[in-house]
Amino acid sequence: MPQGYDFAIFGASPLAALLAGLLAHDHGRQVLLVTDPPSPQRLPRQIDVALPFATRPQSWRIVRQAEADTKMLLRSVDGTDRLGSTAVEIVADRARTAAALAHVSEMARGFGIDARGGRFNRVARLEGEISLKESKVQIVEPSSIGFGPRDGKAARLTLSNETVEVGQIVLADDAAILDRLPEPDRPPLLVAQPMTATLTSPAKRLPAPVMRYADRGVTLAQRPDGSVLGLVSGTDSVEARLASCLPGPFPLQRRATTHFSRLVSIDGAPVIGRLDPTRFFVIAGLGDAGAFMAPPLARRLAGKSTDGEAAWFATHDFVSDREAIADLAEVVA
């Protein structure tokens, strides 16, 4: 075990694993990944597709480049079995959302995605766990970690009863932020939103493998056996909103259901940066495309951002005037 680490990455998402691996291997840093072991029984909490629900060309540009970098990375580590493509259909019920969706479709076409109305074809999708078994990354479970007082610029963690110094602690997914930052310490830009994940028995074929009902707060993903993973935001009328999106036949058996929380930004734009006074580096609000953002995030943390990336990150931190980057905020139902 090293006496210290450049980064401690907290998170169980593909983004957290990819970020840790990139920092260790591409940027030569000592990295500790604090994560729960993968469980095949755990329902996914997000559909990882390289499709930002965004109207800003700057965000589309950075996600498309990040997608290309992620594909190259997975090819280099024989991880292409984790990467596929899918059709995504977004449904708008309200006129304002339909107008925004038309703009998103125009952005998508401008950046090379086959988009027709609310349907987006051949969208990159990441599925399954990202393995770091052969990696230089040190992996530990959250239960083995304790926090000590900061020592100047370095944070102190206790690991297996030993104190180690860490240059930067990174909270790389919603669960890590919610676990490590009590509500009074979270920036007011971020709101915790209750979520329900459920897996149904096989249903009729959906119009697209991934369906997103923006105004109902429902996302569906159909599996090869016909079963459907449903992610529903909020607590009001969860069953009714979910049923309104499913194709039947009814009643559909529930194979599993779980409840959790996610973080959304009140202005609809990602929130990324170092948070005072904890000095945690927080990554939130990236939405469905978050897993593909590991390459530019690794460059940001390693101090090697391109000029375009540096400009984008500078406008998406906690202290910037964010009026110029406000985008499509998630519906809280």
Short mmCIF file of C-alpha atoms in Angstrom, two decimals:
data_model
loop_
_atom_site.label_atom_id
_atom_site.label_comp_id
_atom_site.label_asym_id
_atom_site.label_seq_id
_atom_site.Cartn_x
_atom_site.Cartn_y
_atom_site.Cartn_z
CA MET A 1 0.00 0.00 0.00
CA PRO A 2 1.42 3.43 -0.93
CA GLN A 3 2.01 5.91 1.87
CA GLY A 4 -0.09 8.43 -0.02
CA TYR A 5 -2.31 8.85 -3.06
CA ASP A 6 -2.71 11.60 -5.60
CA PHE A 7 -6.44 10.87 -5.87
CA ALA A 8 -9.10 9.02 -3.92
CA ILE A 9 -12.10 8.42 -6.18
CA PHE A 10 -15.37 7.65 -4.38
CA GLY A 11 -18.10 6.03 -6.47
CA ALA A 12 -19.54 2.78 -7.81
CA SER A 13 -20.47 4.05 -11.28
CA PRO A 14 -18.72 3.28 -14.59
CA LEU A 15 -17.57 6.90 -14.58
CA ALA A 16 -15.77 6.41 -11.25
CA ALA A 17 -14.01 3.25 -12.47
CA LEU A 18 -13.00 4.73 -15.83
CA LEU A 19 -11.79 7.92 -14.17
CA ALA A 20 -9.66 5.99 -11.67
CA GLY A 21 -8.16 3.81 -14.40
CA LEU A 22 -7.32 6.76 -16.64
CA LEU A 23 -5.66 8.72 -13.83
CA ALA A 24 -3.57 5.70 -12.87
CA HIS A 25 -2.53 4.48 -16.32
CA ASP A 26 -2.70 7.41 -18.73
CA HIS A 27 -1.62 10.07 -16.25
CA GLY A 28 0.68 8.04 -14.00
CA ARG A 29 -0.97 8.93 -10.69
CA GLN A 30 -1.37 6.93 -7.49
CA VAL A 31 -5.12 6.29 -7.29
CA LEU A 32 -7.39 4.81 -4.64
CA LEU A 33 -10.91 3.79 -5.72
CA VAL A 34 -13.42 3.59 -2.88
CA THR A 35 -16.35 1.54 -4.11
CA ASP A 36 -18.78 -1.19 -3.17
CA PRO A 37 -18.15 -4.55 -4.85
CA PRO A 38 -20.38 -5.13 -7.90
CA SER A 39 -23.57 -7.10 -7.33
CA PRO A 40 -25.49 -8.81 -10.16
CA GLN A 41 -28.68 -8.36 -8.12
CA ARG A 42 -28.35 -4.58 -7.96
CA LEU A 43 -30.64 -2.76 -10.38
CA PRO A 44 -28.95 -0.12 -12.54
CA ARG A 45 -29.60 3.44 -11.45
CA GLN A 46 -28.90 5.01 -14.83
CA ILE A 47 -28.91 4.24 -18.53
CA ASP A 48 -25.44 5.17 -19.79
CA VAL A 49 -25.88 6.58 -23.30
CA ALA A 50 -23.78 9.24 -25.03
CA LEU A 51 -26.76 11.47 -25.61
CA PRO A 52 -26.79 14.72 -23.63
CA PHE A 53 -30.26 16.17 -23.21
CA ALA A 54 -28.76 19.60 -23.85
CA THR A 55 -29.24 22.56 -26.14
CA ARG A 56 -25.77 24.10 -25.75
CA PRO A 57 -23.32 23.31 -28.58
CA GLN A 58 -20.39 23.53 -26.17
CA SER A 59 -21.78 20.62 -24.17
CA TRP A 60 -22.45 18.58 -27.29
CA ARG A 61 -18.91 19.21 -28.51
CA ILE A 62 -17.27 18.02 -25.31
CA VAL A 63 -19.50 14.94 -25.01
CA ARG A 64 -18.90 13.87 -28.62
CA GLN A 65 -15.13 14.15 -28.20
CA ALA A 66 -15.36 12.33 -24.86
CA GLU A 67 -17.37 9.57 -26.53
CA ALA A 68 -14.65 9.11 -29.17
CA ASP A 69 -11.97 9.03 -26.46
CA THR A 70 -13.95 6.47 -24.44
CA LYS A 71 -14.37 4.21 -27.45
CA MET A 72 -10.62 4.36 -28.11
CA LEU A 73 -9.92 3.62 -24.45
CA LEU A 74 -12.20 0.58 -24.35
CA ARG A 75 -10.66 -0.79 -27.55
CA SER A 76 -7.19 -0.48 -26.02
CA VAL A 77 -8.16 -2.52 -22.93
CA ASP A 78 -10.31 -5.14 -24.67
CA GLY A 79 -13.42 -3.59 -23.20
CA THR A 80 -15.45 -3.25 -26.37
CA ASP A 81 -17.88 -5.89 -25.11
CA ARG A 82 -19.11 -3.19 -22.72
CA LEU A 83 -19.86 -0.82 -25.58
CA GLY A 84 -22.76 -1.05 -28.00
CA SER A 85 -25.17 1.20 -29.82
CA THR A 86 -28.87 1.66 -29.40
CA ALA A 87 -31.82 3.77 -30.47
CA VAL A 88 -33.14 6.27 -27.96
CA GLU A 89 -36.54 7.88 -28.27
CA ILE A 90 -37.49 10.92 -26.20
CA VAL A 91 -41.19 11.71 -25.82
CA ALA A 92 -42.42 15.22 -24.97
CA ASP A 93 -45.96 15.78 -23.70
CA ARG A 94 -45.76 19.54 -23.18
CA ALA A 95 -45.34 22.14 -25.91
CA ARG A 96 -42.34 23.74 -24.18
CA THR A 97 -40.59 20.38 -23.89
CA ALA A 98 -41.39 19.56 -27.52
CA ALA A 99 -39.74 22.82 -28.60
CA ALA A 100 -36.66 22.01 -26.51
CA LEU A 101 -36.57 18.47 -27.91
CA ALA A 102 -36.62 19.85 -31.46
CA HIS A 103 -33.57 21.94 -30.56
CA VAL A 104 -31.82 18.91 -29.02
CA SER A 105 -32.50 16.95 -32.23
CA GLU A 106 -31.03 19.77 -34.29
CA MET A 107 -27.92 19.79 -32.10
CA ALA A 108 -27.61 16.02 -32.44
CA ARG A 109 -27.79 16.16 -36.23
CA GLY A 110 -25.21 18.92 -36.27
CA PHE A 111 -22.83 16.66 -34.33
CA GLY A 112 -23.30 13.61 -36.54
CA ILE A 113 -26.11 11.67 -34.84
CA ASP A 114 -28.97 10.32 -36.93
CA ALA A 115 -31.83 12.18 -35.23
CA ARG A 116 -35.36 12.33 -36.56
CA GLY A 117 -37.89 14.07 -34.40
CA GLY A 118 -37.43 12.61 -30.96
CA ARG A 119 -35.69 9.44 -32.15
CA PHE A 120 -31.90 9.19 -32.01
CA ASN A 121 -30.35 6.23 -33.80
CA ARG A 122 -27.03 4.43 -33.25
CA VAL A 123 -26.31 6.12 -29.92
CA ALA A 124 -23.32 4.71 -28.03
CA ARG A 125 -24.34 2.81 -24.90
CA LEU A 126 -22.17 1.50 -22.08
CA GLU A 127 -23.40 -1.61 -20.24
CA GLY A 128 -21.99 -3.82 -17.50
CA GLU A 129 -19.23 -3.32 -14.96
CA ILE A 130 -15.86 -1.75 -15.73
CA SER A 131 -13.26 -4.15 -14.34
CA LEU A 132 -10.05 -2.82 -12.79
CA LYS A 133 -8.70 -6.20 -11.70
CA GLU A 134 -5.55 -5.85 -13.80
CA SER A 135 -5.19 -2.17 -13.00
CA LYS A 136 -2.71 -0.26 -10.87
CA VAL A 137 -5.67 1.24 -9.03
CA GLN A 138 -5.95 0.28 -5.35
CA ILE A 139 -9.58 -0.70 -4.64
CA VAL A 140 -11.16 -0.66 -1.18
CA GLU A 141 -14.69 -0.77 0.20
CA PRO A 142 -16.21 2.33 1.82
CA SER A 143 -16.54 0.57 5.17
CA SER A 144 -12.73 0.40 5.46
CA ILE A 145 -12.26 4.15 5.03
CA GLY A 146 -12.25 6.86 7.68
CA PHE A 147 -11.70 10.59 7.37
CA GLY A 148 -9.15 12.53 9.37
CA PRO A 149 -8.40 16.26 9.55
CA ARG A 150 -6.81 17.94 6.57
CA ASP A 151 -3.08 18.55 6.71
CA GLY A 152 -2.51 21.69 4.70
CA LYS A 153 -3.38 20.92 1.09
CA ALA A 154 -3.65 17.16 1.63
CA ALA A 155 -6.60 15.21 3.00
CA ARG A 156 -6.08 12.41 5.48
CA LEU A 157 -7.83 9.05 5.29
CA THR A 158 -7.52 6.05 7.56
CA LEU A 159 -7.23 2.79 5.70
CA SER A 160 -6.74 -0.54 7.50
CA ASN A 161 -5.83 1.45 10.66
CA GLU A 162 -3.13 3.35 8.78
CA THR A 163 -3.23 7.04 7.97
CA VAL A 164 -2.64 7.97 4.35
CA GLU A 165 -2.52 11.39 2.71
CA VAL A 166 -4.52 12.11 -0.42
CA GLY A 167 -3.93 15.06 -2.69
CA GLN A 168 -7.53 15.23 -3.95
CA ILE A 169 -10.75 13.48 -2.94
CA VAL A 170 -13.17 13.09 -5.86
CA LEU A 171 -16.88 12.34 -5.35
CA ALA A 172 -17.63 10.86 -8.74
CA ASP A 173 -21.30 9.90 -8.56
CA ASP A 174 -24.52 10.89 -6.84
CA ALA A 175 -24.39 8.18 -4.18
CA ALA A 176 -20.88 9.19 -3.15
CA ILE A 177 -21.90 12.85 -2.88
CA LEU A 178 -25.02 12.04 -0.89
CA ASP A 179 -23.04 9.74 1.43
CA ARG A 180 -20.12 12.10 2.04
CA LEU A 181 -21.76 15.52 1.90
CA PRO A 182 -24.64 16.20 4.31
CA GLU A 183 -27.31 18.48 2.89
CA PRO A 184 -26.05 21.68 4.61
CA ASP A 185 -22.65 21.17 2.94
CA ARG A 186 -24.01 20.63 -0.55
CA PRO A 187 -24.13 23.53 -2.97
CA PRO A 188 -27.66 24.94 -3.41
CA LEU A 189 -27.31 24.24 -7.15
CA LEU A 190 -27.83 20.53 -6.44
CA VAL A 191 -31.17 19.02 -5.40
CA ALA A 192 -31.66 15.45 -4.21
CA GLN A 193 -34.48 13.79 -6.13
CA PRO A 194 -36.13 10.52 -5.01
CA MET A 195 -35.97 7.75 -7.61
CA THR A 196 -37.58 4.34 -8.10
CA ALA A 197 -35.96 1.60 -10.17
CA THR A 198 -38.02 -1.44 -11.10
CA LEU A 199 -37.62 -4.44 -13.38
CA THR A 200 -40.74 -5.89 -14.98
CA SER A 201 -41.48 -9.26 -16.54
CA PRO A 202 -41.26 -9.41 -20.37
CA ALA A 203 -43.43 -6.80 -22.05
CA LYS A 204 -44.44 -5.95 -25.59
CA ARG A 205 -41.70 -4.42 -27.70
CA LEU A 206 -41.02 -0.77 -26.94
CA PRO A 207 -40.82 1.71 -29.85
CA ALA A 208 -37.06 1.95 -29.11
CA PRO A 209 -34.79 -0.02 -26.76
CA VAL A 210 -34.42 3.11 -24.62
CA MET A 211 -37.44 5.35 -24.11
CA ARG A 212 -37.38 8.59 -22.17
CA TYR A 213 -40.61 10.34 -21.24
CA ALA A 214 -39.24 13.75 -20.31
CA ASP A 215 -42.42 15.25 -18.85
CA ARG A 216 -43.42 12.12 -16.94
CA GLY A 217 -40.03 11.59 -15.33
CA VAL A 218 -39.79 8.02 -16.67
CA THR A 219 -36.99 6.25 -18.54
CA LEU A 220 -37.41 2.69 -19.84
CA ALA A 221 -34.78 0.29 -21.15
CA GLN A 222 -35.86 -3.05 -22.64
CA ARG A 223 -33.59 -6.04 -22.18
CA PRO A 224 -33.05 -8.85 -24.73
CA ASP A 225 -35.52 -11.10 -22.89
CA GLY A 226 -38.22 -8.44 -23.16
CA SER A 227 -38.11 -7.37 -19.51
CA VAL A 228 -38.08 -3.63 -18.90
CA LEU A 229 -36.01 -1.58 -16.50
CA GLY A 230 -37.95 1.49 -15.42
CA LEU A 231 -36.43 4.53 -13.72
CA VAL A 232 -39.01 6.92 -12.29
CA SER A 233 -38.24 10.28 -10.67
CA GLY A 234 -40.13 11.79 -7.77
CA THR A 235 -42.67 10.30 -5.37
CA ASP A 236 -46.04 11.47 -6.72
CA SER A 237 -48.10 9.04 -8.83
CA VAL A 238 -45.11 6.79 -9.50
CA GLU A 239 -47.23 3.78 -10.45
CA ALA A 240 -49.54 5.75 -12.73
CA ARG A 241 -46.71 7.53 -14.54
CA LEU A 242 -44.81 4.28 -15.03
CA ALA A 243 -47.90 2.44 -16.27
CA SER A 244 -48.64 5.23 -18.75
CA CYS A 245 -45.29 4.52 -20.44
CA LEU A 246 -45.32 0.70 -20.45
CA PRO A 247 -46.81 -1.18 -23.43
CA GLY A 248 -48.33 -4.11 -21.46
CA PRO A 249 -49.63 -6.76 -21.39
CA PHE A 250 -51.04 -5.80 -17.99
CA PRO A 251 -50.62 -6.64 -15.23
CA LEU A 252 -46.83 -6.79 -15.58
CA GLN A 253 -45.08 -8.63 -12.79
CA ARG A 254 -42.41 -6.73 -10.86
CA ARG A 255 -39.24 -8.80 -10.55
CA ALA A 256 -37.41 -6.29 -8.37
CA THR A 257 -37.80 -2.73 -7.12
CA THR A 258 -35.45 -0.40 -5.28
CA HIS A 259 -35.48 3.21 -4.14
CA PHE A 260 -32.59 5.65 -4.16
CA SER A 261 -31.82 9.33 -4.72
CA ARG A 262 -30.06 11.15 -7.50
CA LEU A 263 -28.79 14.71 -7.76
CA VAL A 264 -30.03 17.16 -10.37
CA SER A 265 -28.93 20.74 -10.90
CA ILE A 266 -31.58 23.42 -10.67
CA ASP A 267 -30.34 25.08 -13.86
CA GLY A 268 -30.04 21.88 -15.90
CA ALA A 269 -26.28 22.19 -16.48
CA PRO A 270 -23.55 19.93 -15.04
CA VAL A 271 -21.92 20.99 -11.75
CA ILE A 272 -18.21 20.13 -11.57
CA GLY A 273 -15.50 21.56 -9.38
CA ARG A 274 -13.79 21.83 -6.01
CA LEU A 275 -16.15 22.61 -3.15
CA ASP A 276 -15.14 24.71 -0.16
CA PRO A 277 -14.61 24.21 2.72
CA THR A 278 -14.30 20.43 2.26
CA ARG A 279 -12.19 20.82 -0.91
CA PHE A 280 -13.89 17.72 -2.31
CA PHE A 281 -13.93 17.65 -6.11
CA VAL A 282 -17.59 17.06 -6.99
CA ILE A 283 -18.96 15.69 -10.27
CA ALA A 284 -22.74 15.98 -10.64
CA GLY A 285 -25.48 16.72 -13.12
CA LEU A 286 -23.93 14.99 -16.14
CA GLY A 287 -27.07 12.94 -16.79
CA ASP A 288 -27.13 9.89 -19.04
CA ALA A 289 -23.84 10.82 -20.75
CA GLY A 290 -21.81 10.91 -17.53
CA ALA A 291 -19.94 7.62 -18.02
CA PHE A 292 -18.49 8.90 -21.30
CA MET A 293 -17.02 11.99 -19.65
CA ALA A 294 -14.16 10.17 -17.90
CA PRO A 295 -11.40 11.17 -20.40
CA PRO A 296 -11.88 14.97 -20.18
CA LEU A 297 -12.47 14.73 -16.43
CA ALA A 298 -9.21 12.80 -16.01
CA ARG A 299 -7.39 15.48 -18.01
CA ARG A 300 -9.02 18.18 -15.88
CA LEU A 301 -7.87 16.53 -12.64
CA ALA A 302 -4.38 15.88 -14.03
CA GLY A 303 -4.01 19.49 -15.18
CA LYS A 304 -3.89 18.55 -18.86
CA SER A 305 -7.17 19.89 -20.25
CA THR A 306 -7.31 21.18 -23.79
CA ASP A 307 -8.16 24.86 -24.16
CA GLY A 308 -11.75 23.99 -25.07
CA GLU A 309 -12.14 21.65 -22.12
CA ALA A 310 -10.64 24.17 -19.71
CA ALA A 311 -13.12 26.81 -20.87
CA TRP A 312 -16.06 24.40 -20.50
CA PHE A 313 -15.07 23.28 -17.01
CA ALA A 314 -14.46 26.87 -15.91
CA THR A 315 -18.07 27.78 -16.71
CA HIS A 316 -19.54 24.69 -15.01
CA ASP A 317 -18.10 25.05 -11.52
CA PHE A 318 -19.92 26.23 -8.39
CA VAL A 319 -18.94 29.88 -8.42
CA SER A 320 -19.26 30.98 -12.05
CA ASP A 321 -22.13 33.06 -13.35
CA ARG A 322 -24.13 30.13 -14.69
CA GLU A 323 -26.85 32.07 -16.48
CA ALA A 324 -25.02 31.60 -19.78
CA ILE A 325 -24.91 27.79 -19.43
CA ALA A 326 -28.40 27.10 -18.01
CA ASP A 327 -30.04 24.28 -19.94
CA LEU A 328 -32.92 21.83 -19.71
CA ALA A 329 -33.65 21.16 -16.05
CA GLU A 330 -35.00 17.73 -15.07
CA VAL A 331 -38.66 17.49 -14.14
CA VAL A 332 -39.17 16.83 -10.43
CA ALA A 333 -42.48 15.04 -10.23
#
